[in-house]
Amino acid sequence: MYQNKLKIIIQFLLFITCLSVVLGLKESTDRIGLKPLADEMKTSFILFEQSTRELQNAVSLLEENSSGKGKKEISITQKELSGARINAAKEALKNSRMAYKRIEFFMDYFFQSSSLIYNRPAKVEVEEPYMEYQEPSGFQVIEAMLFDADPLVHQKELADQAELLVSSAAGLPALLYGFDASDNQVLESVRLELVKVITLSITGYDAPELKSGIEESYQSIFTVQKVLLPYIKKDLPGSALLNQQLGATVDYLHQHPDFDSFDRMEFLRHYALPLQEQLRNFIQSSKSELQQKSVLNYGAKNIFSPDAIPSNVFPDAANRNLKMVALGKKLFLEKALSGNLKRSCASCHHPDQYFSEQLKTSTAFDGKSSVSRNAPSLLYAGFQYSQFWDGRAKSLQEQIKTVISNPFEMNGDHQVVVAELSKSADYRCDFAAAFSERAVNAINIKTVADALAAYLGELNPRNSAFDRYMNGDSKALKSEALKGFNLFMGKAQCGSCHFAPLFNGLIPPYYKLTEYEILGTPANADFKNAKKDKDRGRHDFFPISYYEAAFKTPTVRNVEMTAPYMHNGVFKDLYQVVDFYNRGGGAGLGLDLPGQTLSAKPLNLSEKEMREIVDFMKSLTDNL
C-alpha cells in the first residue's frame, strides 16, 4: 500500500513540475547553455532509465535463486549462484548510481521535489516544523538491503524499490517539456554540485557500502565540464584557466578511483579547491552571479576559507555590532544573571578550557547534584540552526534566556536580572551604546540575550593548524594528521556526519539544516559490558520514535581541549570516541537500538588508523 501511495505521489510531483515549466519560468535574455544543457539531460535521462531497468532485472534474478532459502542444507552451487547474483545486483546498483550522478545537479537544483525519490538517506527523515515524515527510498535503501547479512530476506522490498526507480525514471523526459532557465541558474547549479563533491561524495555520504564515491565524483565533475563547455567556448575572462582546471580535476578522479586509498587532501588542495576558485572568478567576471539555493558566501575563495559560511545567516544573528559583542563578553562573566549572584555563563563554559569544562556533566545550581548533560564548547556554537544537545532552542538568544531561567542551571528570574543590571551606571551606558535605537529602557532580557549571542557568534577563530594548511601553509600539518584527514573523510566515514568545513551537522551544499543522529552512546565506557543510556535526546522535545536518543551533531573543532565527550561525557579521551565508532556505535556493542542511524557494522580501522584520526582532530585546535 505504501508503494502505491508513493507511486501516486511521484506521478503528482512530475505533473506539478511539468505544469510549472509549461506555465513558464522567468525568461532570460542570455541562455547560452540552455539548449546544450537540455540536450545533455535528454540523453542522460535515457541512459539513467536504462540503468534502472538493468538494476530491476538484476534484483529480479535474486528471486529465482530463493528456492533453497529456509532449508537447513543448501548446496555449494546454490550458494555460489546466490552470491554471484547478489554481487551482480550490487554492480547494477553502482552503475545506476553512476548514471544518476550525471543528472544529480540538474534534478537537485531545478526539480528538487521530484529528485527526492532517487537518493534519499536510508532512514526516516522528519521535516520540521510540520513533522512530516519522509520515508526512505531509492538507491541508499537498496544499498542497505543488498549489503545486509542476508539480502534475500528483502526480495520484495528490493523489487518494490527497483520498480519505483524505473517508473519515476521513465517520466523524467517530461521535465524538459517547455523547460527554461537562465545561465545564472545553470552556473549556480554546477557550483553547488562541486561543493557537494567536495563535502559529500568523496566521503561516501550516500554510498558507504559500495564505496563508489570517487567514481561518482568523476561522473559529477565530468558532467559539470560538459555543461560549462558552451560558456568556456565564448572565451570569457577566466575561461582558459577554468577549462584547464576542469580537465585536470576530471583526469585526477579518473586515475584514482579507489575509495579507501584516495588522497582527499591532494585532491582538495591541488584540484577541487582551485577549481572552485576558478569557477568563482569565471562567474564573477561574466557577471552571472545568482544565489537562490545556498547560504554560502559565493565570494569566498573556496569552501575552507574563513568567510565561506557567513555567521549572519543563522537565526537572529543579522544585527550584531562590535559594541554588542563587547557587552556580551562582559555579560558572559556577570554573576548577576544567576539567582544566587554566584554563577555566570563562565561557571560551566570556562574560557580558559575552550568554553567547556572537564566534568562529565556540569554541577547544578544547588552546588551538589549534576545536570543531565555535558557542557559542550561554545566555540562555533553560532554556526548552527538549533541549540542544546537536543536542538530544542532555535537560536542562541532562545538558548540564553532558557539557561538563565533554568532552575538547575542559573535559576535567574528575568525581571530580577534586568533590575539588577539596571542598577549599574556602567551597564546603563554600555546597553545604550550597544542598542542605540533603544536608548530608553535599553536593558531588558531581549537585549541581554542579543548581546550574549553577539559575543558567542564571534567565537569562531578558524586559525587551527588545519586551517593554516588549507590556506597555504604546507608545513602546518604533520603526515599523521594528513593521513588522519583522509581517513576521517573516507574510510572512517566521520566526514559523512561531521560535514566540512566546520565539521559539524550543517548539511551541504545548502547549509540550511542541522542534522541529528542516533549513535547509541552508552551509559558507560565498558565496551564489553555496555549499558544503554536512558537519555531520550530530542524525543523529549519532539516525542516521535524517529527522535528516540537523537542528538545534534556537534563540531569536532577543538575537541582535543574539550574532554570528556558525547552528550553524557562518557568517554574520557578521543581514542575511546573513535574506537566507539569503529565498533559500530551502541548497536555494534550489542545494545538493542533498532533506530540507530549510525551503521552498526565495524569500520575495521586499525589501531594506527584510529590514532591518525585522533591526530587529525587535534590539528583542528584553535589558538585562543
Coordinates of C-alpha atoms in Angstrom, one line a residue:
M1 CA 0.0 0.0 0.0
Y2 CA 2.9 2.4 0.9
Q3 CA 4.5 1.7 -2.5
N4 CA 1.2 2.5 -4.4
K5 CA 0.9 5.8 -2.5
L6 CA 4.5 6.6 -3.3
K7 CA 3.9 6.0 -7.0
I8 CA 0.9 8.3 -6.9
I9 CA 3.0 11.0 -5.2
I10 CA 5.8 10.6 -7.8
Q11 CA 3.3 11.0 -10.6
F12 CA 1.7 14.0 -9.0
L13 CA 5.1 15.7 -8.4
L14 CA 6.1 15.1 -12.0
F15 CA 2.8 16.6 -13.2
I16 CA 3.2 19.7 -11.0
T17 CA 6.8 20.1 -12.1
C18 CA 5.9 19.8 -15.8
L19 CA 3.0 22.2 -15.3
S20 CA 5.3 24.8 -13.7
V21 CA 7.7 24.7 -16.6
V22 CA 4.9 24.9 -19.1
L23 CA 3.5 27.9 -17.4
G24 CA 7.0 29.3 -17.8
L25 CA 10.0 30.0 -15.7
K26 CA 11.1 33.6 -16.0
E27 CA 12.6 34.3 -19.4
S28 CA 16.3 35.1 -19.6
T29 CA 17.9 37.2 -22.2
D30 CA 21.1 35.2 -22.1
R31 CA 20.8 31.4 -22.3
I32 CA 24.0 30.2 -23.9
G33 CA 23.9 27.0 -22.1
L34 CA 20.2 26.2 -22.0
K35 CA 19.9 24.1 -25.2
P36 CA 23.1 22.2 -24.6
L37 CA 22.0 21.5 -21.1
A38 CA 18.6 20.3 -22.2
D39 CA 20.3 18.0 -24.9
E40 CA 22.7 16.6 -22.3
M41 CA 19.9 15.9 -19.9
K42 CA 17.7 14.3 -22.6
T43 CA 20.5 11.8 -23.3
S44 CA 21.3 11.3 -19.7
F45 CA 17.7 10.7 -18.8
I46 CA 17.5 7.8 -21.3
L47 CA 20.8 6.3 -20.0
F48 CA 19.6 6.6 -16.4
E49 CA 16.3 4.9 -17.2
Q50 CA 18.1 2.1 -18.9
S51 CA 20.3 1.7 -15.8
T52 CA 17.3 1.4 -13.5
R53 CA 15.8 -1.3 -15.7
E54 CA 19.1 -3.2 -15.6
L55 CA 19.0 -2.8 -11.8
Q56 CA 15.5 -4.1 -11.7
N57 CA 16.4 -7.1 -13.8
A58 CA 19.4 -7.9 -11.5
V59 CA 17.2 -7.6 -8.5
S60 CA 14.5 -9.9 -10.0
L61 CA 17.1 -12.6 -10.5
L62 CA 17.5 -12.9 -6.7
E63 CA 14.0 -14.3 -6.5
E64 CA 14.8 -17.1 -8.9
N65 CA 17.5 -18.4 -6.6
S66 CA 15.5 -18.3 -3.4
S67 CA 14.0 -21.8 -3.5
G68 CA 16.7 -23.0 -1.1
K69 CA 16.1 -20.2 1.3
G70 CA 15.0 -21.5 4.7
K71 CA 16.3 -25.1 4.1
K72 CA 18.8 -26.4 6.5
E73 CA 21.1 -27.5 3.7
I74 CA 21.9 -25.5 0.6
S75 CA 24.3 -26.8 -2.0
I76 CA 27.6 -25.1 -2.6
T77 CA 26.5 -24.4 -6.2
Q78 CA 23.3 -22.7 -5.0
K79 CA 25.4 -20.6 -2.5
E80 CA 27.8 -19.6 -5.2
L81 CA 25.0 -18.7 -7.6
S82 CA 23.2 -16.7 -4.9
G83 CA 26.5 -14.8 -4.1
A84 CA 27.1 -14.1 -7.8
R85 CA 23.6 -12.7 -8.3
I86 CA 23.9 -10.6 -5.2
N87 CA 27.2 -9.2 -6.5
A88 CA 25.6 -8.6 -9.9
A89 CA 22.8 -6.7 -8.2
K90 CA 25.4 -4.6 -6.3
E91 CA 27.2 -3.9 -9.6
A92 CA 23.9 -2.9 -11.3
L93 CA 23.2 -0.6 -8.4
K94 CA 26.6 1.0 -8.7
N95 CA 26.1 1.5 -12.5
S96 CA 22.7 3.1 -11.9
R97 CA 24.2 5.4 -9.3
M98 CA 26.8 6.5 -11.8
A99 CA 24.1 7.3 -14.3
Y100 CA 22.2 9.3 -11.7
K101 CA 25.3 11.4 -10.9
R102 CA 25.1 12.7 -14.4
I103 CA 21.7 14.2 -13.7
E104 CA 22.0 14.9 -10.0
F105 CA 23.0 18.6 -10.2
F106 CA 20.1 19.2 -12.6
M107 CA 17.5 17.4 -10.5
D108 CA 18.6 18.7 -7.2
Y109 CA 18.6 22.3 -8.4
F110 CA 15.7 22.6 -10.8
F111 CA 13.4 19.8 -9.6
Q112 CA 14.3 19.1 -6.0
S113 CA 10.9 17.7 -5.0
S114 CA 11.0 15.2 -7.9
S115 CA 14.6 14.2 -7.1
L116 CA 13.7 13.0 -3.6
I117 CA 12.7 9.5 -4.7
Y118 CA 16.2 8.6 -6.0
N119 CA 18.8 9.1 -3.4
R120 CA 17.2 9.8 0.0
P121 CA 19.0 8.6 3.1
A122 CA 18.1 5.1 4.3
K123 CA 16.4 6.4 7.4
V124 CA 13.1 8.2 8.0
E125 CA 13.6 12.0 7.9
V126 CA 11.4 14.4 9.7
E127 CA 10.5 17.7 8.0
E128 CA 10.1 20.3 10.7
P129 CA 8.2 22.2 11.8
Y130 CA 5.4 20.4 10.1
M131 CA 6.5 17.0 11.4
E132 CA 6.0 15.3 8.0
Y133 CA 7.8 12.0 7.6
Q134 CA 9.9 11.3 4.5
E135 CA 10.1 7.6 4.1
P136 CA 13.4 6.2 2.9
S137 CA 13.5 5.3 -0.8
G138 CA 15.8 4.8 -3.7
F139 CA 19.5 3.9 -4.0
Q140 CA 20.5 4.2 -0.4
V141 CA 17.7 1.9 0.7
I142 CA 18.6 -0.7 -1.9
E143 CA 22.2 -0.5 -0.9
A144 CA 21.4 -1.1 2.8
M145 CA 19.4 -4.2 1.8
L146 CA 21.9 -5.6 -0.6
F147 CA 24.7 -5.3 1.9
D148 CA 22.6 -6.8 4.7
A149 CA 23.8 -10.2 6.1
D150 CA 21.0 -11.9 4.2
P151 CA 19.8 -9.8 1.2
L152 CA 17.4 -12.5 0.1
V153 CA 15.0 -11.7 3.0
H154 CA 14.5 -8.3 1.4
Q155 CA 13.4 -9.6 -2.0
K156 CA 10.0 -7.9 -2.0
E157 CA 11.3 -4.6 -0.7
L158 CA 14.1 -4.7 -3.2
A159 CA 11.7 -5.3 -6.1
D160 CA 9.4 -2.5 -4.9
Q161 CA 12.3 0.0 -4.7
A162 CA 13.6 -1.0 -8.1
E163 CA 10.1 -0.6 -9.6
L164 CA 9.8 2.9 -8.1
L165 CA 13.1 3.9 -9.7
V166 CA 12.1 2.5 -13.1
S167 CA 8.6 4.1 -13.0
S168 CA 9.9 7.5 -11.9
A169 CA 12.9 7.5 -14.3
A170 CA 10.5 6.8 -17.2
G171 CA 8.8 10.1 -16.6
L172 CA 12.0 12.2 -16.4
P173 CA 12.0 13.3 -20.1
A174 CA 8.7 15.1 -19.5
L175 CA 10.5 17.5 -17.2
L176 CA 12.2 19.0 -20.3
Y177 CA 9.0 19.9 -22.0
G178 CA 9.0 23.7 -22.0
F179 CA 12.0 23.8 -19.6
D180 CA 13.6 27.2 -19.4
A181 CA 16.4 28.5 -17.1
S182 CA 18.8 31.3 -17.1
D183 CA 22.6 30.9 -17.5
N184 CA 22.9 32.2 -14.0
Q185 CA 20.8 29.4 -12.7
V186 CA 22.8 26.8 -14.6
L187 CA 26.0 28.2 -13.2
E188 CA 24.7 28.1 -9.7
S189 CA 23.6 24.5 -10.1
V190 CA 27.1 23.3 -11.2
R191 CA 28.7 25.5 -8.5
L192 CA 26.7 23.6 -5.8
E193 CA 27.4 20.3 -7.4
L194 CA 31.1 21.0 -7.0
V195 CA 30.5 21.8 -3.3
K196 CA 28.6 18.5 -3.0
V197 CA 31.6 16.6 -4.4
I198 CA 34.0 18.3 -2.0
T199 CA 31.9 17.8 1.1
L200 CA 29.7 14.7 0.5
S201 CA 30.7 12.5 -2.5
I202 CA 34.3 11.9 -1.6
T203 CA 33.2 11.0 2.0
G204 CA 31.0 8.2 0.8
Y205 CA 28.0 10.0 2.3
D206 CA 25.4 8.4 0.1
A207 CA 27.2 5.1 -0.9
P208 CA 29.0 4.0 2.3
E209 CA 28.9 0.3 1.4
L210 CA 29.5 0.4 -2.3
K211 CA 32.4 2.8 -1.7
S212 CA 31.8 4.3 -5.2
G213 CA 32.1 7.9 -4.1
I214 CA 35.2 8.7 -6.0
E215 CA 33.9 7.2 -9.2
E216 CA 30.7 9.0 -8.7
S217 CA 32.6 12.3 -8.2
Y218 CA 34.2 11.7 -11.5
Q219 CA 30.8 11.4 -13.2
S220 CA 29.6 14.6 -11.5
I221 CA 32.6 16.7 -12.4
F222 CA 32.8 15.2 -15.9
T223 CA 29.1 16.3 -16.4
V224 CA 29.9 19.8 -15.0
Q225 CA 32.7 20.0 -17.5
K226 CA 30.3 19.3 -20.4
V227 CA 27.7 21.7 -19.1
L228 CA 30.3 24.5 -18.8
L229 CA 31.6 23.9 -22.3
P230 CA 29.3 26.4 -24.1
Y231 CA 30.3 29.2 -21.7
I232 CA 34.0 28.4 -21.9
K233 CA 33.8 28.4 -25.7
K234 CA 32.6 32.0 -25.5
D235 CA 36.1 32.9 -24.4
L236 CA 35.1 35.0 -21.4
P237 CA 37.7 36.1 -19.0
G238 CA 38.9 33.2 -16.9
S239 CA 37.7 30.6 -19.5
A240 CA 41.1 29.1 -20.2
L241 CA 42.1 28.7 -16.6
L242 CA 38.7 27.2 -15.7
N243 CA 38.9 24.8 -18.6
Q244 CA 42.4 23.7 -17.6
Q245 CA 41.4 23.1 -14.0
L246 CA 38.3 21.2 -15.0
G247 CA 40.4 18.9 -17.2
A248 CA 43.0 18.3 -14.5
T249 CA 40.3 17.5 -11.9
V250 CA 38.5 15.1 -14.1
D251 CA 41.7 13.3 -15.0
Y252 CA 42.8 13.0 -11.4
L253 CA 39.4 11.5 -10.4
H254 CA 39.5 9.1 -13.3
Q255 CA 43.1 8.0 -12.5
H256 CA 42.4 7.4 -8.8
P257 CA 39.1 5.7 -8.4
D258 CA 39.8 3.6 -5.3
F259 CA 37.8 4.9 -2.4
D260 CA 39.9 3.9 0.6
S261 CA 43.3 4.8 -0.9
F262 CA 42.1 8.1 -2.5
D263 CA 44.2 11.1 -1.3
R264 CA 41.4 13.5 -0.4
M265 CA 43.8 16.2 0.7
E266 CA 45.8 16.2 -2.5
F267 CA 42.5 16.2 -4.5
L268 CA 41.2 19.2 -2.5
R269 CA 44.3 21.3 -2.4
H270 CA 45.5 20.8 -6.0
Y271 CA 42.3 20.2 -7.9
A272 CA 38.9 20.7 -6.3
L273 CA 39.5 23.9 -4.3
P274 CA 41.4 25.6 -7.2
L275 CA 38.6 24.6 -9.4
Q276 CA 36.1 26.2 -7.0
E277 CA 38.2 29.4 -7.1
Q278 CA 38.4 29.4 -10.9
L279 CA 34.6 28.8 -11.2
R280 CA 34.0 31.7 -8.8
N281 CA 36.3 34.0 -10.8
F282 CA 34.6 33.0 -14.0
I283 CA 31.1 33.6 -12.7
Q284 CA 32.1 36.9 -11.3
S285 CA 33.9 38.1 -14.5
S286 CA 30.9 37.0 -16.7
K287 CA 28.5 38.9 -14.3
S288 CA 26.5 35.7 -13.8
E289 CA 26.2 35.8 -10.0
L290 CA 23.0 34.3 -8.6
Q291 CA 22.2 33.0 -5.1
Q292 CA 18.9 31.2 -4.8
K293 CA 19.7 28.0 -3.0
S294 CA 22.6 28.1 -0.5
V295 CA 23.6 30.4 2.3
L296 CA 27.3 30.0 1.3
N297 CA 29.3 33.1 0.6
Y298 CA 29.9 32.7 -3.1
G299 CA 32.6 35.4 -2.9
A300 CA 34.8 33.3 -0.7
K301 CA 37.9 31.8 -2.3
N302 CA 36.7 28.2 -1.5
I303 CA 34.7 26.2 1.0
F304 CA 37.5 26.2 3.5
S305 CA 38.0 29.9 3.5
P306 CA 37.1 31.5 6.9
D307 CA 34.4 33.6 5.3
A308 CA 32.8 30.7 3.3
I309 CA 29.8 30.4 5.7
P310 CA 28.7 33.8 7.0
S311 CA 27.7 33.9 10.6
N312 CA 24.9 36.3 10.0
V313 CA 22.7 33.8 8.1
F314 CA 21.9 31.9 11.3
P315 CA 18.8 32.7 13.4
D316 CA 18.7 36.2 14.9
A317 CA 22.3 36.9 14.0
A318 CA 21.9 39.7 11.5
N319 CA 22.2 42.9 13.6
R320 CA 25.4 42.3 15.5
N321 CA 27.8 45.1 16.1
L322 CA 31.2 45.5 17.9
K323 CA 29.6 47.2 20.9
M324 CA 27.1 44.4 21.3
V325 CA 30.0 41.9 21.2
A326 CA 32.0 43.7 23.8
L327 CA 28.9 44.0 26.1
G328 CA 28.2 40.3 25.6
K329 CA 31.8 39.4 26.6
K330 CA 31.3 41.4 29.8
L331 CA 27.9 39.7 30.5
F332 CA 29.4 36.3 30.0
L333 CA 31.2 36.7 33.3
E334 CA 28.4 38.5 35.0
K335 CA 27.1 36.7 38.1
A336 CA 24.0 38.9 38.4
L337 CA 22.4 36.7 35.7
S338 CA 22.0 34.0 38.3
G339 CA 19.5 33.6 41.1
N340 CA 22.2 33.4 43.8
L341 CA 24.5 36.0 42.3
K342 CA 27.3 33.4 42.3
R343 CA 27.1 31.8 38.9
S344 CA 27.8 33.1 35.4
C345 CA 27.9 31.6 31.9
A346 CA 31.7 31.0 32.5
S347 CA 30.9 28.8 35.5
C348 CA 30.3 25.9 33.1
H349 CA 31.8 27.2 29.9
H350 CA 35.3 28.2 31.0
P351 CA 37.1 30.5 28.5
D352 CA 40.4 29.0 29.5
Q353 CA 39.0 25.5 28.8
Y354 CA 37.9 26.3 25.3
F355 CA 34.5 27.4 26.7
S356 CA 33.7 23.9 28.0
E357 CA 34.7 22.1 31.3
Q358 CA 36.3 18.9 32.3
L359 CA 33.3 17.4 34.2
K360 CA 31.2 14.7 32.7
T361 CA 28.1 16.8 33.4
S362 CA 28.1 20.2 35.0
T363 CA 27.3 20.9 38.6
A364 CA 23.7 22.0 39.1
F365 CA 22.6 25.3 40.7
D366 CA 22.3 23.7 44.2
G367 CA 26.1 23.0 44.1
K368 CA 25.6 19.3 44.9
S369 CA 23.8 17.5 42.1
S370 CA 24.6 17.5 38.4
V371 CA 22.7 18.5 35.3
S372 CA 21.9 15.7 32.9
R373 CA 24.2 16.5 30.0
N374 CA 27.8 17.5 29.3
A375 CA 28.6 21.2 28.7
P376 CA 29.8 21.4 25.1
S377 CA 32.2 24.0 23.9
L378 CA 30.6 27.3 22.8
L379 CA 33.2 27.8 20.1
Y380 CA 31.3 27.8 16.7
A381 CA 28.0 27.5 18.6
G382 CA 26.7 30.3 16.5
F383 CA 27.1 28.2 13.3
Q384 CA 24.0 26.0 14.0
Y385 CA 20.3 26.3 13.4
S386 CA 19.4 24.8 16.8
Q387 CA 21.0 24.9 20.2
F388 CA 21.3 22.4 23.1
W389 CA 22.1 18.8 22.5
D390 CA 18.5 18.1 21.7
G391 CA 18.1 21.2 19.5
R392 CA 15.1 22.5 21.4
A393 CA 16.2 26.1 21.0
K394 CA 16.2 27.7 17.6
S395 CA 18.6 30.5 18.3
L396 CA 21.4 31.5 20.7
Q397 CA 19.1 34.1 22.2
E398 CA 16.4 31.5 23.0
Q399 CA 19.1 29.2 24.5
I400 CA 20.5 32.0 26.6
K401 CA 17.1 33.0 28.0
T402 CA 16.3 29.4 28.8
V403 CA 19.6 28.8 30.6
I404 CA 19.3 31.9 32.7
S405 CA 15.8 30.9 34.0
N406 CA 16.5 27.1 34.2
P407 CA 16.3 26.2 38.0
F408 CA 19.1 23.6 37.5
E409 CA 21.5 25.9 35.7
M410 CA 21.4 29.6 36.6
N411 CA 17.9 29.9 38.3
G412 CA 17.6 33.6 37.4
D413 CA 14.3 35.4 37.2
H414 CA 14.4 37.5 34.0
Q415 CA 12.8 40.6 35.7
V416 CA 15.2 40.4 38.7
V417 CA 18.2 40.0 36.3
V418 CA 17.1 43.1 34.4
A419 CA 16.5 45.1 37.6
E420 CA 19.9 44.1 38.9
L421 CA 21.8 45.1 35.8
S422 CA 19.9 48.4 35.6
K423 CA 21.3 49.4 39.0
S424 CA 24.8 49.8 37.3
A425 CA 25.6 53.1 35.6
D426 CA 28.3 51.3 33.6
Y427 CA 25.7 48.8 32.3
R428 CA 23.2 51.5 31.5
C429 CA 25.9 53.2 29.4
D430 CA 27.0 50.0 27.8
F431 CA 23.5 49.0 26.8
A432 CA 22.6 52.4 25.5
A433 CA 25.7 52.4 23.3
A434 CA 25.2 48.8 22.0
F435 CA 21.5 49.3 21.4
S436 CA 21.3 53.0 20.4
E437 CA 17.9 52.6 18.8
R438 CA 16.6 51.6 22.2
A439 CA 18.4 54.2 24.3
V440 CA 15.4 54.4 26.6
N441 CA 15.0 51.2 28.6
A442 CA 17.7 49.6 26.7
I443 CA 18.2 47.0 29.4
N444 CA 15.8 44.1 29.0
I445 CA 16.0 40.3 28.7
K446 CA 16.0 40.6 24.9
T447 CA 19.0 42.9 24.8
V448 CA 20.8 40.8 27.4
A449 CA 20.3 37.7 25.1
D450 CA 21.2 39.7 22.0
A451 CA 24.5 40.9 23.5
L452 CA 25.5 37.5 24.7
A453 CA 24.5 35.9 21.4
A454 CA 26.6 38.5 19.6
Y455 CA 29.6 37.6 21.6
L456 CA 29.1 33.8 21.2
G457 CA 28.6 34.3 17.5
E458 CA 32.1 35.7 17.2
L459 CA 33.7 32.6 18.8
N460 CA 34.9 31.2 15.6
P461 CA 38.7 31.8 15.2
R462 CA 39.4 29.4 12.4
N463 CA 43.1 29.6 13.0
S464 CA 44.0 26.0 13.7
A465 CA 46.9 24.1 12.1
F466 CA 44.4 22.6 9.7
D467 CA 43.1 26.0 8.7
R468 CA 46.6 27.3 8.1
Y469 CA 47.4 24.3 6.0
M470 CA 44.2 24.7 3.9
N471 CA 45.1 28.3 3.3
G472 CA 48.6 27.7 2.0
D473 CA 50.9 26.8 4.9
S474 CA 52.2 23.5 3.7
K475 CA 54.2 22.9 6.9
A476 CA 51.3 23.3 9.3
L477 CA 50.2 19.6 9.3
K478 CA 52.3 16.6 10.1
S479 CA 52.0 13.4 8.0
E480 CA 50.0 11.6 10.7
A481 CA 47.3 14.3 10.7
L482 CA 47.2 14.3 6.9
K483 CA 46.6 10.5 6.9
G484 CA 44.0 11.1 9.6
F485 CA 42.2 13.6 7.5
N486 CA 42.0 11.2 4.6
L487 CA 40.6 8.5 6.9
F488 CA 38.2 11.0 8.6
M489 CA 36.8 12.0 5.2
G490 CA 36.9 8.5 3.8
K491 CA 37.2 5.0 5.2
A492 CA 36.2 6.1 8.8
Q493 CA 33.1 7.9 7.4
C494 CA 33.4 10.7 10.0
G495 CA 33.0 13.4 7.4
S496 CA 29.6 12.0 6.3
C497 CA 28.1 13.3 9.5
H498 CA 30.6 16.0 10.6
F499 CA 30.5 17.9 7.4
A500 CA 33.2 20.2 6.1
P501 CA 34.3 22.9 6.6
L502 CA 33.1 23.3 10.2
F503 CA 32.9 19.6 10.8
N504 CA 29.5 19.8 12.5
G505 CA 26.0 18.9 11.5
L506 CA 25.4 21.6 8.9
I507 CA 24.3 19.7 5.8
P508 CA 26.0 20.7 2.5
P509 CA 25.7 22.1 -0.1
Y510 CA 22.9 24.5 1.1
Y511 CA 23.9 24.6 4.8
K512 CA 20.4 25.4 5.8
L513 CA 19.7 22.4 8.1
T514 CA 21.3 21.0 11.2
E515 CA 21.4 17.2 11.4
Y516 CA 20.6 14.9 14.3
E517 CA 21.9 11.3 14.6
I518 CA 21.2 8.3 16.8
L519 CA 24.6 6.8 17.8
G520 CA 23.7 4.6 20.6
T521 CA 26.1 6.3 23.0
P522 CA 26.2 4.0 26.1
A523 CA 25.9 5.0 29.7
N524 CA 29.3 3.6 30.5
A525 CA 32.7 3.2 28.7
D526 CA 33.0 -0.5 29.2
F527 CA 32.6 -1.8 25.6
K528 CA 32.4 -5.4 26.8
N529 CA 29.5 -4.7 29.2
A530 CA 27.9 -1.7 27.6
K531 CA 24.8 -0.3 29.3
K532 CA 22.0 1.6 27.5
D533 CA 21.8 5.3 28.2
K534 CA 18.4 6.5 29.5
D535 CA 18.6 9.9 27.9
R536 CA 15.9 10.1 25.2
G537 CA 17.5 13.1 23.5
R538 CA 15.3 15.0 21.0
H539 CA 12.4 12.7 21.8
D540 CA 11.8 14.6 25.0
F541 CA 11.2 17.7 22.8
F542 CA 9.5 16.0 19.9
P543 CA 8.0 12.8 21.2
I544 CA 8.2 10.7 18.0
S545 CA 10.0 7.4 17.6
Y546 CA 12.5 8.6 15.0
Y547 CA 13.9 11.0 17.6
E548 CA 14.5 8.4 20.3
A549 CA 18.0 9.1 21.6
A550 CA 18.8 11.5 18.8
F551 CA 21.3 14.3 19.4
K552 CA 22.6 17.2 17.4
T553 CA 25.9 16.6 15.6
P554 CA 28.4 19.0 17.2
T555 CA 31.6 20.3 15.7
V556 CA 34.8 18.4 16.2
R557 CA 36.8 21.5 16.1
N558 CA 38.8 22.0 19.3
V559 CA 37.8 18.5 20.6
E560 CA 41.4 18.0 21.8
M561 CA 40.7 20.6 24.5
T562 CA 37.1 19.7 25.5
A563 CA 37.1 16.2 27.1
P564 CA 35.1 14.4 28.2
Y565 CA 33.0 13.6 25.2
M566 CA 29.4 12.9 24.0
H567 CA 26.2 14.2 25.4
N568 CA 26.8 12.4 28.7
G569 CA 30.5 12.9 29.0
V570 CA 31.0 9.1 28.9
F571 CA 34.3 8.9 27.0
K572 CA 37.4 10.4 28.6
D573 CA 39.6 10.6 25.5
L574 CA 39.4 10.9 21.7
Y575 CA 40.8 7.4 21.1
Q576 CA 37.8 6.0 23.0
V577 CA 35.4 8.0 20.9
V578 CA 37.0 6.8 17.6
D579 CA 37.0 3.2 19.0
F580 CA 33.3 3.5 19.8
Y581 CA 32.5 4.5 16.1
N582 CA 34.9 1.8 14.9
R583 CA 32.8 -0.8 16.7
G584 CA 29.6 0.3 15.1
G585 CA 28.2 2.5 17.9
G586 CA 25.8 1.2 20.5
A587 CA 24.2 -1.4 18.3
G588 CA 27.7 -2.6 17.3
L589 CA 28.3 -3.1 21.1
G590 CA 25.3 -5.3 21.3
L591 CA 22.7 -2.8 22.6
D592 CA 19.1 -3.0 21.4
L593 CA 18.9 0.1 19.3
P594 CA 16.6 -0.5 16.2
G595 CA 16.5 3.2 15.4
Q596 CA 20.3 3.8 15.4
T597 CA 21.2 5.9 12.3
L598 CA 24.9 5.1 12.6
S599 CA 25.8 1.9 10.8
A600 CA 26.2 -1.0 13.3
K601 CA 28.9 -2.5 11.1
P602 CA 32.5 -2.2 12.3
L603 CA 34.7 0.1 10.3
N604 CA 37.7 -2.2 10.6
L605 CA 40.1 0.6 11.4
S606 CA 43.5 -0.5 12.7
E607 CA 44.9 1.0 16.0
K608 CA 47.3 3.0 13.9
E609 CA 44.5 4.4 11.7
M610 CA 42.5 5.3 14.8
R611 CA 45.4 7.2 16.2
E612 CA 45.9 9.0 12.9
I613 CA 42.3 10.2 13.0
V614 CA 42.9 11.5 16.5
D615 CA 46.0 13.3 15.2
F616 CA 43.8 15.0 12.6
M617 CA 41.2 16.1 15.1
K618 CA 44.0 17.6 17.2
S619 CA 45.0 19.6 14.2
L620 CA 41.6 21.4 14.5
T621 CA 42.6 23.0 17.8
D622 CA 42.5 26.8 17.5
N623 CA 44.9 29.3 19.1
L624 CA 42.8 31.3 21.6

